[in-house]
Amino acid sequence: MKPKHQRLVLLVIALAVLIGAGLLAAWALRNQASYFYVPSDIASDPPETGRAIRLGGMVQQGSIQREADGVTMNFTVGDGAATVPVRFTGIAPDLFVEGSGVVAEGSLAPDGTFVATNLLAKHDENYMPRELQDMSDAQAKQVVAEAE
């Protein structure tokens, strides 16, 4: 076999290995990816039960109910078009209140309840840390720039 043919065979083998590794990585990430849904997405095209997803929306007013164990709570997340009942067991973040934004990680149960394993509370765009409230805009920007 000529050296030119040997290089061509090595190149084909290297490309096959790279494509195989890429396909394996994509297949592995497909099982680990969690997609983001809003309540209207779940109402129109619900994901299969047990699949890890993220649910985002607003916590409905008057919907938070704690169970007797003190760590399990039920609440409703809505987006103005649909609502999804959510069940969470654990310690909720400090910013988690009715009427605030929330991103819940978990999966949909067969009864249509979203079982959350993690809650991420969101604050509005006007949020200002206490440390920066008494500063002028220029001082606050300087502190933020120094922290980055």
GROMACS .gro file of C-alpha atoms in nm, residues 24-83:
model
   60
   24LEU     CA    1  -2.231   0.907   2.165
   25ALA     CA    2  -2.197   1.247   2.334
   26ALA     CA    3  -2.519   1.373   2.174
   27TRP     CA    4  -2.705   1.058   2.278
   28ALA     CA    5  -2.577   1.088   2.637
   29LEU     CA    6  -2.672   1.457   2.658
   30ARG     CA    7  -3.018   1.388   2.517
   31ASN     CA    8  -3.100   1.186   2.827
   32GLN     CA    9  -2.959   1.452   3.061
   33ALA     CA   10  -3.110   1.763   2.904
   34SER     CA   11  -3.405   1.923   3.077
   35TYR     CA   12  -3.623   2.138   2.859
   36PHE     CA   13  -3.798   2.455   2.970
   37TYR     CA   14  -4.178   2.462   2.962
   38VAL     CA   15  -4.435   2.721   3.062
   39PRO     CA   16  -4.781   2.610   3.180
   40SER     CA   17  -4.944   2.676   2.842
   41ASP     CA   18  -4.682   2.449   2.675
   42ILE     CA   19  -4.767   2.171   2.920
   43ALA     CA   20  -5.140   2.222   2.859
   44SER     CA   21  -5.105   2.207   2.480
   45ASP     CA   22  -4.830   1.945   2.445
   46PRO     CA   23  -4.747   1.777   2.776
   47PRO     CA   24  -4.410   1.604   2.807
   48GLU     CA   25  -4.405   1.236   2.888
   49THR     CA   26  -4.434   1.155   3.257
   50GLY     CA   27  -4.110   1.116   3.445
   51ARG     CA   28  -3.903   1.317   3.199
   52ALA     CA   29  -3.686   1.586   3.363
   53ILE     CA   30  -3.805   1.933   3.263
   54ARG     CA   31  -3.805   2.286   3.398
   55LEU     CA   32  -4.133   2.464   3.456
   56GLY     CA   33  -4.136   2.842   3.466
   57GLY     CA   34  -4.410   3.086   3.551
   58MET     CA   35  -4.570   3.291   3.824
   59VAL     CA   36  -4.680   3.148   4.158
   60GLN     CA   37  -5.054   3.208   4.172
   61GLN     CA   38  -5.190   3.426   4.453
   62GLY     CA   39  -5.336   3.222   4.739
   63SER     CA   40  -5.218   2.890   4.602
   64ILE     CA   41  -4.936   2.801   4.842
   65GLN     CA   42  -5.052   2.536   5.088
   66ARG     CA   43  -4.814   2.363   5.327
   67GLU     CA   44  -4.884   2.009   5.441
   68ALA     CA   45  -4.868   1.892   5.802
   69ASP     CA   46  -4.508   1.769   5.770
   70GLY     CA   47  -4.396   2.132   5.725
   71VAL     CA   48  -4.165   2.069   5.430
   72THR     CA   49  -4.409   1.966   5.160
   73MET     CA   50  -4.602   2.237   4.981
   74ASN     CA   51  -4.849   2.250   4.698
   75PHE     CA   52  -4.895   2.556   4.480
   76THR     CA   53  -5.001   2.654   4.132
   77VAL     CA   54  -4.779   2.803   3.861
   78GLY     CA   55  -4.945   3.001   3.586
   79ASP     CA   56  -4.853   3.205   3.282
   80GLY     CA   57  -5.181   3.386   3.221
   81ALA     CA   58  -5.309   3.123   2.978
   82ALA     CA   59  -5.283   2.801   3.181
   83THR     CA   60  -5.190   2.676   3.526
   0.00000   0.00000   0.00000
